[in-house]
mmCIF file of C-alpha atoms in Angstrom:
data_model
loop_
_atom_site.group_PDB
_atom_site.id
_atom_site.type_symbol
_atom_site.label_atom_id
_atom_site.label_comp_id
_atom_site.label_asym_id
_atom_site.label_seq_id
_atom_site.Cartn_x
_atom_site.Cartn_y
_atom_site.Cartn_z
ATOM 1 C CA UNK A 15 -53.930 47.518 -46.881
ATOM 2 C CA UNK A 16 -54.101 46.518 -50.518
ATOM 3 C CA UNK A 17 -55.961 43.529 -50.540
ATOM 4 C CA UNK A 18 -58.526 41.732 -48.108
ATOM 5 C CA UNK A 19 -59.786 38.101 -48.474
ATOM 6 C CA UNK A 20 -63.185 37.307 -46.943
ATOM 7 C CA UNK A 21 -63.178 33.623 -46.464
ATOM 8 C CA UNK A 22 -66.954 32.495 -46.375
ATOM 9 C CA UNK A 23 -69.716 33.690 -48.773
ATOM 10 C CA UNK A 24 -72.803 33.369 -46.691
ATOM 11 C CA UNK A 25 -74.396 36.107 -44.477
ATOM 12 C CA UNK A 26 -71.429 37.195 -42.292
ATOM 13 C CA UNK A 27 -69.026 37.068 -45.370
ATOM 14 C CA UNK A 28 -71.502 39.422 -47.334
ATOM 15 C CA UNK A 29 -71.876 41.798 -44.414
ATOM 16 C CA UNK A 30 -67.975 41.981 -43.929
ATOM 17 C CA UNK A 31 -67.623 42.582 -47.539
ATOM 18 C CA UNK A 32 -70.279 45.494 -47.349
ATOM 19 C CA UNK A 33 -68.618 46.679 -44.263
ATOM 20 C CA UNK A 34 -65.321 46.858 -46.082
ATOM 21 C CA UNK A 35 -66.628 49.156 -48.685
ATOM 22 C CA UNK A 36 -68.961 51.231 -46.296
ATOM 23 C CA UNK A 37 -65.769 51.855 -44.106
ATOM 24 C CA UNK A 38 -63.668 53.270 -46.674
ATOM 25 C CA UNK A 39 -61.457 50.090 -47.862
ATOM 26 C CA UNK A 40 -60.844 50.895 -51.690
ATOM 27 C CA UNK A 41 -58.421 48.092 -52.167
ATOM 28 C CA UNK A 42 -58.709 44.593 -53.850
ATOM 29 C CA UNK A 43 -61.488 42.571 -52.178
ATOM 30 C CA UNK A 44 -61.532 38.687 -52.731
ATOM 31 C CA UNK A 45 -64.564 36.763 -51.493
ATOM 32 C CA UNK A 46 -64.085 32.797 -51.420
ATOM 33 C CA UNK A 47 -67.088 30.424 -51.013
ATOM 34 C CA UNK A 48 -67.091 26.813 -50.899
ATOM 35 C CA UNK A 49 -70.865 26.634 -52.077
ATOM 36 C CA UNK A 50 -71.190 27.746 -55.777
ATOM 37 C CA UNK A 51 -73.980 30.070 -55.039
ATOM 38 C CA UNK A 52 -73.857 33.897 -54.253
ATOM 39 C CA UNK A 53 -74.790 34.757 -50.632
ATOM 40 C CA UNK A 54 -78.569 33.558 -49.990
ATOM 41 C CA UNK A 55 -80.919 33.795 -46.912
ATOM 42 C CA UNK A 56 -80.573 30.514 -44.671
ATOM 43 C CA UNK A 57 -83.435 31.113 -42.256
ATOM 44 C CA UNK A 58 -86.087 30.335 -44.812
ATOM 45 C CA UNK A 59 -84.754 26.860 -46.024
ATOM 46 C CA UNK A 60 -86.270 25.206 -43.066
ATOM 47 C CA UNK A 61 -89.723 27.111 -43.522
ATOM 48 C CA UNK A 62 -91.019 28.709 -46.601
ATOM 49 C CA UNK A 63 -88.765 27.178 -49.103
ATOM 50 C CA UNK A 64 -89.096 23.830 -48.076
ATOM 51 C CA UNK A 65 -93.041 24.026 -48.339
ATOM 52 C CA UNK A 66 -92.902 25.719 -51.585
ATOM 53 C CA UNK A 67 -94.043 29.224 -50.639
ATOM 54 C CA UNK A 68 -90.637 30.815 -51.427
ATOM 55 C CA UNK A 69 -88.625 30.082 -54.411
ATOM 56 C CA UNK A 70 -84.764 30.223 -54.844
ATOM 57 C CA UNK A 71 -84.801 33.689 -56.544
ATOM 58 C CA UNK A 72 -86.145 35.226 -53.304
ATOM 59 C CA UNK A 73 -83.536 33.761 -51.183
ATOM 60 C CA UNK A 74 -80.784 36.124 -52.525
ATOM 61 C CA UNK A 75 -79.214 38.651 -49.941
ATOM 62 C CA UNK A 76 -78.212 41.031 -52.532
ATOM 63 C CA UNK A 77 -79.393 41.793 -56.220
ATOM 64 C CA UNK A 78 -77.031 42.081 -58.957
ATOM 65 C CA UNK A 79 -76.625 45.717 -59.101
ATOM 66 C CA UNK A 80 -75.579 45.416 -55.120
ATOM 67 C CA UNK A 81 -73.203 42.647 -55.706
ATOM 68 C CA UNK A 82 -71.518 44.580 -58.184
ATOM 69 C CA UNK A 83 -71.203 47.763 -56.413
ATOM 70 C CA UNK A 84 -68.945 45.753 -54.087
ATOM 71 C CA UNK A 85 -66.446 45.524 -56.752
ATOM 72 C CA UNK A 86 -65.222 42.128 -55.422
ATOM 73 C CA UNK A 87 -63.820 39.033 -56.870
ATOM 74 C CA UNK A 88 -65.951 36.195 -56.143
ATOM 75 C CA UNK A 89 -64.287 32.561 -55.925
ATOM 76 C CA UNK A 90 -67.076 30.333 -55.574
ATOM 77 C CA UNK A 91 -67.411 26.500 -55.354
ATOM 78 C CA UNK A 92 -63.927 26.275 -54.072
ATOM 79 C CA UNK A 93 -62.919 25.730 -50.670
ATOM 80 C CA UNK A 94 -60.065 27.264 -48.672
ATOM 81 C CA UNK A 95 -57.397 24.711 -47.451
ATOM 82 C CA UNK A 96 -55.069 26.691 -45.476
ATOM 83 C CA UNK A 97 -54.004 30.118 -44.212
ATOM 84 C CA UNK A 98 -50.363 31.202 -44.391
ATOM 85 C CA UNK A 99 -50.214 34.080 -42.319
ATOM 86 C CA UNK A 100 -46.446 34.367 -42.510
ATOM 87 C CA UNK A 101 -46.728 34.642 -46.410
ATOM 88 C CA UNK A 102 -50.065 36.525 -46.034
ATOM 89 C CA UNK A 103 -51.947 34.344 -48.273
ATOM 90 C CA UNK A 104 -55.080 31.996 -48.230
ATOM 91 C CA UNK A 105 -54.537 28.708 -49.932
ATOM 92 C CA UNK A 106 -57.447 27.224 -51.939
ATOM 93 C CA UNK A 107 -58.338 23.380 -52.687
ATOM 94 C CA UNK A 108 -57.730 23.783 -56.368
ATOM 95 C CA UNK A 109 -54.125 24.987 -55.954
ATOM 96 C CA UNK A 110 -54.487 28.696 -56.168
ATOM 97 C CA UNK A 111 -53.234 31.252 -53.866
ATOM 98 C CA UNK A 112 -54.960 34.407 -52.682
ATOM 99 C CA UNK A 113 -52.218 36.703 -51.515
ATOM 100 C CA UNK A 114 -53.541 39.268 -49.051
ATOM 101 C CA UNK A 115 -52.830 41.795 -46.342
ATOM 102 C CA UNK A 116 -55.988 41.176 -44.271
ATOM 103 C CA UNK A 117 -58.413 38.139 -43.697
ATOM 104 C CA UNK A 118 -61.894 37.846 -42.472
ATOM 105 C CA UNK A 119 -62.824 34.631 -41.634
ATOM 106 C CA UNK A 120 -66.441 33.612 -42.088
ATOM 107 C CA UNK A 121 -66.532 29.903 -42.948
ATOM 108 C CA UNK A 122 -69.638 29.451 -40.663
ATOM 109 C CA UNK A 123 -70.648 26.041 -39.546
ATOM 110 C CA UNK A 124 -71.652 22.655 -41.132
ATOM 111 C CA UNK A 125 -74.504 20.282 -40.075
ATOM 112 C CA UNK A 126 -73.280 17.412 -37.618
ATOM 113 C CA UNK A 127 -73.996 14.283 -39.055
ATOM 114 C CA UNK A 128 -74.761 10.686 -37.646
ATOM 115 C CA UNK A 129 -71.875 8.251 -37.622
ATOM 116 C CA UNK A 130 -72.030 5.306 -40.083
ATOM 117 C CA UNK A 131 -72.463 5.087 -44.024
ATOM 118 C CA UNK A 132 -74.673 7.388 -46.000
ATOM 119 C CA UNK A 133 -78.343 6.141 -47.041
ATOM 120 C CA UNK A 134 -80.725 7.492 -49.477
ATOM 121 C CA UNK A 135 -83.538 9.315 -47.533
ATOM 122 C CA UNK A 136 -81.263 10.860 -44.876
ATOM 123 C CA UNK A 137 -80.874 14.717 -44.672
ATOM 124 C CA UNK A 138 -79.414 17.413 -42.964
ATOM 125 C CA UNK A 139 -80.840 20.914 -43.568
ATOM 126 C CA UNK A 140 -77.949 23.664 -43.629
ATOM 127 C CA UNK A 141 -77.392 24.692 -47.341
ATOM 128 C CA UNK A 142 -79.273 25.323 -50.367
ATOM 129 C CA UNK A 143 -78.583 22.089 -51.895
ATOM 130 C CA UNK A 144 -79.507 20.404 -48.593
ATOM 131 C CA UNK A 145 -82.846 22.060 -48.853
ATOM 132 C CA UNK A 146 -83.177 21.569 -52.579
ATOM 133 C CA UNK A 147 -82.834 17.662 -51.923
ATOM 134 C CA UNK A 148 -85.193 17.376 -49.203
ATOM 135 C CA UNK A 149 -88.024 19.436 -50.681
ATOM 136 C CA UNK A 150 -87.711 17.411 -53.812
ATOM 137 C CA UNK A 151 -88.307 14.102 -51.688
ATOM 138 C CA UNK A 152 -91.121 15.576 -49.641
ATOM 139 C CA UNK A 153 -92.786 16.556 -53.004
ATOM 140 C CA UNK A 154 -92.878 13.089 -54.023
ATOM 141 C CA UNK A 155 -95.941 11.738 -51.787
ATOM 142 C CA UNK A 156 -96.779 10.934 -48.229
ATOM 143 C CA UNK A 157 -93.699 10.156 -46.293
ATOM 144 C CA UNK A 158 -93.035 8.931 -42.689
ATOM 145 C CA UNK A 159 -90.526 11.470 -41.500
ATOM 146 C CA UNK A 160 -88.390 11.379 -38.633
ATOM 147 C CA UNK A 161 -86.633 14.285 -37.415
ATOM 148 C CA UNK A 162 -83.649 13.847 -35.065
ATOM 149 C CA UNK A 163 -83.155 16.754 -32.913
ATOM 150 C CA UNK A 164 -85.679 19.215 -31.702
ATOM 151 C CA UNK A 165 -83.670 22.512 -31.737
ATOM 152 C CA UNK A 166 -84.505 25.429 -34.299
ATOM 153 C CA UNK A 167 -83.778 23.617 -37.366
ATOM 154 C CA UNK A 168 -85.339 20.345 -36.213
ATOM 155 C CA UNK A 169 -88.431 21.987 -34.834
ATOM 156 C CA UNK A 170 -88.802 24.068 -37.883
ATOM 157 C CA UNK A 171 -88.379 21.199 -40.325
ATOM 158 C CA UNK A 172 -90.978 19.125 -38.383
ATOM 159 C CA UNK A 173 -93.249 21.927 -38.456
ATOM 160 C CA UNK A 174 -92.988 22.501 -42.527
ATOM 161 C CA UNK A 175 -93.329 18.531 -42.827
ATOM 162 C CA UNK A 176 -96.691 18.411 -40.864
ATOM 163 C CA UNK A 177 -97.779 21.586 -43.075
ATOM 164 C CA UNK A 178 -97.163 19.439 -46.052
ATOM 165 C CA UNK A 179 -99.270 16.566 -44.733
ATOM 166 C CA UNK A 180 -96.558 14.090 -43.786
ATOM 167 C CA UNK A 181 -96.609 11.959 -40.765
ATOM 168 C CA UNK A 182 -93.891 13.551 -38.649
ATOM 169 C CA UNK A 183 -91.916 12.174 -35.404
ATOM 170 C CA UNK A 184 -89.236 14.346 -33.706
ATOM 171 C CA UNK A 185 -86.738 12.674 -31.201
ATOM 172 C CA UNK A 186 -84.995 14.603 -28.938
ATOM 173 C CA UNK A 187 -82.341 13.216 -26.426
ATOM 174 C CA UNK A 188 -82.757 16.013 -23.860
ATOM 175 C CA UNK A 189 -86.071 15.736 -21.593
ATOM 176 C CA UNK A 190 -87.518 18.905 -23.241
ATOM 177 C CA UNK A 191 -86.711 20.764 -26.676
ATOM 178 C CA UNK A 192 -84.878 24.148 -26.176
ATOM 179 C CA UNK A 193 -84.465 23.447 -22.494
ATOM 180 C CA UNK A 194 -81.005 25.313 -22.238
ATOM 181 C CA UNK A 195 -82.193 28.341 -24.060
ATOM 182 C CA UNK A 196 -85.671 28.659 -22.298
ATOM 183 C CA UNK A 197 -85.521 26.744 -19.029
ATOM 184 C CA UNK A 198 -87.925 23.903 -18.090
ATOM 185 C CA UNK A 199 -91.307 25.562 -17.732
ATOM 186 C CA UNK A 200 -91.220 27.777 -20.994
ATOM 187 C CA UNK A 201 -89.698 24.436 -22.909
ATOM 188 C CA UNK A 202 -92.493 22.670 -21.864
ATOM 189 C CA UNK A 203 -94.982 25.139 -23.362
ATOM 190 C CA UNK A 204 -93.010 25.314 -26.691
ATOM 191 C CA UNK A 205 -93.030 21.252 -26.850
ATOM 192 C CA UNK A 206 -96.646 21.319 -26.608
ATOM 193 C CA UNK A 207 -96.968 23.205 -30.048
ATOM 194 C CA UNK A 208 -95.595 19.968 -31.624
ATOM 195 C CA UNK A 209 -98.326 17.730 -30.307
ATOM 196 C CA UNK A 210 -101.012 20.446 -30.642
ATOM 197 C CA UNK A 211 -100.338 20.181 -34.678
ATOM 198 C CA UNK A 212 -100.547 16.298 -34.385
ATOM 199 C CA UNK A 213 -96.652 15.613 -34.532
ATOM 200 C CA UNK A 214 -95.092 12.962 -32.036
ATOM 201 C CA UNK A 215 -92.537 14.167 -29.906
ATOM 202 C CA UNK A 216 -90.206 11.582 -28.030
ATOM 203 C CA UNK A 217 -87.763 12.922 -25.682
ATOM 204 C CA UNK A 218 -85.330 11.765 -23.404
ATOM 205 C CA UNK A 219 -84.007 9.003 -25.610
ATOM 206 C CA UNK A 220 -81.317 9.300 -28.367
ATOM 207 C CA UNK A 221 -80.657 7.469 -31.799
ATOM 208 C CA UNK A 222 -79.067 4.178 -31.785
ATOM 209 C CA UNK A 223 -78.844 3.367 -35.354
ATOM 210 C CA UNK A 224 -80.362 3.707 -38.780
ATOM 211 C CA UNK A 225 -81.940 0.804 -40.434
ATOM 212 C CA UNK A 226 -82.051 0.140 -44.267
ATOM 213 C CA UNK A 227 -79.676 -0.880 -46.828
ATOM 214 C CA UNK A 228 -79.650 1.417 -49.918
ATOM 215 C CA UNK A 229 -82.340 3.327 -48.431
ATOM 216 C CA UNK A 230 -83.316 4.265 -44.722
ATOM 217 C CA UNK A 231 -86.166 2.457 -43.321
ATOM 218 C CA UNK A 232 -86.214 3.062 -39.726
ATOM 219 C CA UNK A 233 -84.501 4.631 -36.924
ATOM 220 C CA UNK A 234 -83.785 2.502 -33.727
ATOM 221 C CA UNK A 235 -83.979 4.602 -30.536
ATOM 222 C CA UNK A 236 -81.616 3.820 -27.532
ATOM 223 C CA UNK A 237 -84.521 2.662 -25.620
ATOM 224 C CA UNK A 238 -84.840 -0.185 -28.093
ATOM 225 C CA UNK A 239 -88.136 1.378 -29.783
ATOM 226 C CA UNK A 240 -87.727 1.142 -33.840
ATOM 227 C CA UNK A 241 -89.540 4.107 -35.745
ATOM 228 C CA UNK A 242 -90.378 3.308 -39.363
ATOM 229 C CA UNK A 243 -89.104 6.183 -41.559
ATOM 230 C CA UNK A 244 -89.120 6.911 -45.121
ATOM 231 C CA UNK A 245 -87.226 10.180 -44.562
ATOM 232 C CA UNK A 246 -84.973 11.228 -41.874
ATOM 233 C CA UNK A 247 -84.084 14.458 -41.065
ATOM 234 C CA UNK A 248 -80.649 15.083 -38.806
ATOM 235 C CA UNK A 249 -80.854 18.327 -36.792
ATOM 236 C CA UNK A 250 -78.149 17.903 -33.993
ATOM 237 C CA UNK A 251 -76.428 20.759 -34.148
ATOM 238 C CA UNK A 252 -73.507 22.236 -36.186
ATOM 239 C CA UNK A 253 -69.743 22.131 -36.362
ATOM 240 C CA UNK A 254 -67.524 25.249 -37.020
ATOM 241 C CA UNK A 255 -65.895 25.072 -40.272
ATOM 242 C CA UNK A 256 -62.230 25.407 -38.936
ATOM 243 C CA UNK A 257 -60.520 22.297 -40.651
ATOM 244 C CA UNK A 258 -58.876 24.318 -42.998
ATOM 245 C CA UNK A 259 -57.080 26.178 -40.271
ATOM 246 C CA UNK A 260 -55.621 23.325 -38.759
ATOM 247 C CA UNK A 261 -51.810 23.529 -38.577
ATOM 248 C CA UNK A 262 -51.948 27.402 -39.006
ATOM 249 C CA UNK A 263 -50.563 29.754 -36.426
ATOM 250 C CA UNK A 264 -54.216 30.019 -34.934
ATOM 251 C CA UNK A 265 -53.815 26.257 -33.665
ATOM 252 C CA UNK A 266 -50.464 25.144 -34.536
ATOM 253 C CA UNK A 267 -51.251 21.569 -32.824
ATOM 254 C CA UNK A 268 -55.047 21.445 -32.751
ATOM 255 C CA UNK A 269 -56.218 19.636 -29.707
ATOM 256 C CA UNK A 270 -52.662 19.005 -28.151
ATOM 257 C CA UNK A 271 -52.472 19.680 -24.320
ATOM 258 C CA UNK A 272 -51.868 23.340 -23.642
ATOM 259 C CA UNK A 273 -52.395 24.329 -27.208
ATOM 260 C CA UNK A 274 -55.086 26.475 -28.716
ATOM 261 C CA UNK A 275 -58.318 24.257 -30.259
ATOM 262 C CA UNK A 276 -60.592 25.044 -33.098
ATOM 263 C CA UNK A 277 -63.304 22.592 -31.999
ATOM 264 C CA UNK A 278 -65.560 25.222 -30.905
ATOM 265 C CA UNK A 279 -64.791 27.984 -33.153
ATOM 266 C CA UNK A 280 -61.932 30.418 -34.053
ATOM 267 C CA UNK A 281 -60.669 32.097 -30.702
ATOM 268 C CA UNK A 282 -61.244 36.037 -30.900
ATOM 269 C CA UNK A 283 -61.390 38.937 -28.212
ATOM 270 C CA UNK A 284 -64.277 40.803 -27.802
ATOM 271 C CA UNK A 285 -63.683 42.859 -30.863
ATOM 272 C CA UNK A 286 -63.371 39.591 -33.024
ATOM 273 C CA UNK A 287 -59.695 39.950 -33.480
ATOM 274 C CA UNK A 288 -57.659 36.853 -33.409
ATOM 275 C CA UNK A 289 -54.004 36.228 -32.211
ATOM 276 C CA UNK A 290 -52.833 36.668 -35.679
ATOM 277 C CA UNK A 291 -52.052 40.195 -37.036
ATOM 278 C CA UNK A 292 -54.818 41.605 -39.557
ATOM 279 C CA UNK A 293 -56.913 38.523 -39.204
ATOM 280 C CA UNK A 294 -60.455 38.859 -37.701
ATOM 281 C CA UNK A 295 -63.289 36.303 -37.690
ATOM 282 C CA UNK A 296 -67.099 36.787 -37.449
ATOM 283 C CA UNK A 297 -70.341 34.711 -37.465
ATOM 284 C CA UNK A 298 -71.101 30.937 -36.740
ATOM 285 C CA UNK A 299 -67.153 30.040 -37.025
ATOM 286 C CA UNK A 300 -65.942 32.780 -34.528
ATOM 287 C CA UNK A 301 -65.844 32.187 -30.761
ATOM 288 C CA UNK A 302 -65.818 35.851 -29.715
ATOM 289 C CA UNK A 303 -64.983 36.783 -26.117
ATOM 290 C CA UNK A 304 -65.055 32.951 -24.969
ATOM 291 C CA UNK A 305 -68.655 32.271 -26.384
ATOM 292 C CA UNK A 306 -69.752 31.220 -29.990
ATOM 293 C CA UNK A 307 -73.309 31.994 -31.025
ATOM 294 C CA UNK A 308 -75.074 30.456 -34.118
ATOM 295 C CA UNK A 309 -77.675 33.204 -34.611
ATOM 296 C CA UNK A 310 -78.336 35.850 -37.396
ATOM 297 C CA UNK A 311 -78.070 38.711 -35.028
ATOM 298 C CA UNK A 312 -74.487 37.712 -34.570
ATOM 299 C CA UNK A 313 -73.657 37.247 -38.098
ATOM 300 C CA UNK A 314 -74.868 40.624 -39.011
ATOM 301 C CA UNK A 315 -73.539 42.599 -36.117
ATOM 302 C CA UNK A 316 -70.107 41.450 -35.746
ATOM 303 C CA UNK A 317 -68.930 42.303 -39.136
ATOM 304 C CA UNK A 318 -69.181 46.083 -38.543
ATOM 305 C CA UNK A 319 -66.761 45.994 -35.343
ATOM 306 C CA UNK A 320 -64.271 43.189 -36.969
ATOM 307 C CA UNK A 321 -63.955 45.215 -39.968
ATOM 308 C CA UNK A 322 -63.298 48.303 -38.019
ATOM 309 C CA UNK A 323 -60.710 46.684 -36.043
ATOM 310 C CA UNK A 324 -59.068 44.944 -39.175
ATOM 311 C CA UNK A 325 -58.740 48.418 -40.692
ATOM 312 C CA UNK A 326 -57.395 50.121 -37.397
ATOM 313 C CA UNK A 327 -54.905 47.118 -37.044
ATOM 314 C CA UNK A 328 -55.884 46.752 -33.322
ATOM 315 C CA UNK A 329 -59.100 46.102 -31.236
ATOM 316 C CA UNK A 330 -60.516 49.746 -31.211
ATOM 317 C CA UNK A 331 -63.886 48.582 -30.636
ATOM 318 C CA UNK A 332 -65.817 45.488 -28.872
ATOM 319 C CA UNK A 333 -68.935 43.638 -29.561
ATOM 320 C CA UNK A 334 -71.932 44.487 -27.505
ATOM 321 C CA UNK A 335 -74.803 42.264 -28.854
ATOM 322 C CA UNK A 336 -77.799 41.154 -26.611
ATOM 323 C CA UNK A 337 -78.468 37.644 -27.342
ATOM 324 C CA UNK A 338 -81.465 37.225 -29.596
ATOM 325 C CA UNK A 339 -83.094 34.485 -31.667
ATOM 326 C CA UNK A 340 -86.532 33.686 -33.379
ATOM 327 C CA UNK A 341 -88.097 30.729 -34.593
ATOM 328 C CA UNK A 342 -91.083 29.970 -36.702
ATOM 329 C CA UNK A 343 -93.136 26.811 -35.741
ATOM 330 C CA UNK A 344 -96.443 25.751 -36.612
ATOM 331 C CA UNK A 345 -97.647 29.012 -37.309
ATOM 332 C CA UNK A 346 -96.182 30.774 -34.151
ATOM 333 C CA UNK A 347 -93.423 33.024 -33.904
ATOM 334 C CA UNK A 348 -91.019 32.420 -30.976
ATOM 335 C CA UNK A 349 -88.729 35.001 -29.920
ATOM 336 C CA UNK A 350 -86.167 35.339 -27.168
ATOM 337 C CA UNK A 351 -83.654 37.907 -26.136
ATOM 338 C CA UNK A 352 -81.498 38.424 -23.084
ATOM 339 C CA UNK A 353 -79.062 36.325 -20.749
ATOM 340 C CA UNK A 354 -80.965 33.820 -18.698
ATOM 341 C CA UNK A 355 -79.564 32.045 -15.796
ATOM 342 C CA UNK A 356 -80.729 28.708 -14.676
ATOM 343 C CA UNK A 357 -81.555 30.319 -11.318
ATOM 344 C CA UNK A 358 -83.903 33.151 -12.747
ATOM 345 C CA UNK A 359 -87.524 33.035 -12.157
ATOM 346 C CA UNK A 360 -89.980 33.362 -15.073
ATOM 347 C CA UNK A 361 -93.773 34.490 -15.057
ATOM 348 C CA UNK A 362 -96.258 34.992 -17.751
ATOM 349 C CA UNK A 363 -96.743 38.885 -18.148
ATOM 350 C CA UNK A 364 -99.345 38.573 -20.943
ATOM 351 C CA UNK A 365 -101.400 35.954 -22.758
ATOM 352 C CA UNK A 366 -102.682 32.362 -21.975
ATOM 353 C CA UNK A 367 -101.754 28.934 -21.793
ATOM 354 C CA UNK A 368 -104.193 26.409 -23.080
ATOM 355 C CA UNK A 369 -103.777 22.691 -22.594
ATOM 356 C CA UNK A 370 -100.148 23.161 -21.702
ATOM 357 C CA UNK A 371 -99.262 25.385 -24.781
ATOM 358 C CA UNK A 372 -99.513 29.085 -25.729
ATOM 359 C CA UNK A 373 -102.957 30.107 -26.281
ATOM 360 C CA UNK A 374 -104.189 31.338 -29.816
ATOM 361 C CA UNK A 375 -103.422 34.919 -28.222
ATOM 362 C CA UNK A 376 -99.686 34.085 -27.715
ATOM 363 C CA UNK A 377 -97.760 34.790 -24.504
ATOM 364 C CA UNK A 378 -95.230 37.077 -23.177
ATOM 365 C CA UNK A 379 -92.736 35.761 -20.457
ATOM 366 C CA UNK A 380 -90.018 37.514 -18.590
ATOM 367 C CA UNK A 381 -87.079 36.120 -16.716
ATOM 368 C CA UNK A 382 -86.166 37.773 -13.448
ATOM 369 C CA UNK A 383 -83.204 37.862 -11.110
ATOM 370 C CA UNK A 384 -83.345 40.208 -8.035
ATOM 371 C CA UNK A 385 -86.141 42.122 -9.186
ATOM 372 C CA UNK A 386 -84.628 42.844 -12.414
ATOM 373 C CA UNK A 387 -85.503 41.551 -15.990
ATOM 374 C CA UNK A 388 -82.918 39.507 -17.586
ATOM 375 C CA UNK A 389 -84.660 38.138 -20.621
ATOM 376 C CA UNK A 390 -87.674 37.863 -22.446
ATOM 377 C CA UNK A 391 -89.743 35.120 -24.312
ATOM 378 C CA UNK A 392 -92.449 35.894 -26.989
ATOM 379 C CA UNK A 393 -94.847 33.580 -28.561
ATOM 380 C CA UNK A 394 -96.884 35.983 -31.326
ATOM 381 C CA UNK A 395 -96.665 38.940 -29.101
ATOM 382 C CA UNK A 396 -94.012 41.044 -31.155
ATOM 383 C CA UNK A 397 -94.678 44.646 -29.819
ATOM 384 C CA UNK A 398 -94.283 44.042 -25.983
ATOM 385 C CA UNK A 399 -91.350 41.839 -26.986
ATOM 386 C CA UNK A 400 -89.635 44.587 -29.096
ATOM 387 C CA UNK A 401 -90.239 47.116 -26.187
ATOM 388 C CA UNK A 402 -88.618 44.958 -23.409
ATOM 389 C CA UNK A 403 -85.666 43.735 -25.997
ATOM 390 C CA UNK A 404 -84.842 47.470 -26.323
ATOM 391 C CA UNK A 405 -84.699 47.884 -22.629
ATOM 392 C CA UNK A 406 -82.443 44.895 -21.934
ATOM 393 C CA UNK A 407 -80.106 46.545 -24.445
ATOM 394 C CA UNK A 408 -79.884 49.925 -22.238
ATOM 395 C CA UNK A 409 -77.282 50.402 -19.459
ATOM 396 C CA UNK A 410 -77.887 48.624 -16.207
ATOM 397 C CA UNK A 411 -80.160 50.574 -14.136
ATOM 398 C CA UNK A 412 -82.013 51.929 -17.093
ATOM 399 C CA UNK A 413 -84.881 49.268 -17.296
ATOM 400 C CA UNK A 414 -88.394 50.386 -16.912
ATOM 401 C CA UNK A 415 -90.479 48.067 -14.597
ATOM 402 C CA UNK A 416 -92.408 45.299 -16.696
ATOM 403 C CA UNK A 417 -96.127 44.942 -15.705
#
């Protein structure tokens, strides 16, 4: 293999480039990125960067020496527009072609947007440029902020806006924030964090329309209420960046009956290997073994396996990642690990509940099924969380009893 193209210059793309060199690939390495920036860390965008506690120079995922040591050609600020597997090349939007023997698809995902025309004051928060624009607007003075969606990005953005002194309302269509991830009892506790810090939380209703001509002035809800707004942040999930692969051998007729579809990511086996020879996929864009996980852990762990299999020319190793995520909201760190089912029971093993929210001393909750711990949730209890998370990663039957 003489040339490998990594399409996507964010976290998973950088990790793939690192792994290629670490695993002995000494050929030409080309990294393509649609943003003009070298790889940067996204989690701080909705937290410390938005509040001004972190500047851009601290977001970089590698210093100049490390980036240089990769000996890669960086093609930044240009989108991939096609994959020619037969001709073994990646086609770029500016007309260039990158011939290659192997491809790592790491194009990530883009923020889902509301339908309708664009208005000033309406933001998503997925990229550095998104965060720059929102940060500048929030720094201009007190704002009435409406956050649509109470998932991780929405909750963290609401927390940051509240910390900056803005009036914040969060709108969530589901009955509770983070309900699929945590289940109703623990989701209710985390929902109370919003109210405890003075943020208005409206659940069980969606967004019908945005008001305003040149700039947004309000958010109309599906129940008829109208929320005044100077700033709207849309945090309603992300869409995998697979459009550039439409018509390729991965999805020759995307969406047609009986054909492969890329709407929920690039299909891969358990080793991140696609149906095309010498093409693997990692990170937010990859649907590995039937599921797609938009988490930092997947983006950093999948590249090692994917690159090993790419260089081997077959699926020699498989991913065995334990689901894990964290979120910083209102001064609390929420951590979750494991595989929860709706039928699992949950109990608080440590900590207290005060006024429906985790107490100042935090809490640790364990999810159980037939006497076995299946998942763990922590709010500001990192040490016991880490212990149980490690146990969850052990083979079945190796778990210790959780007090």
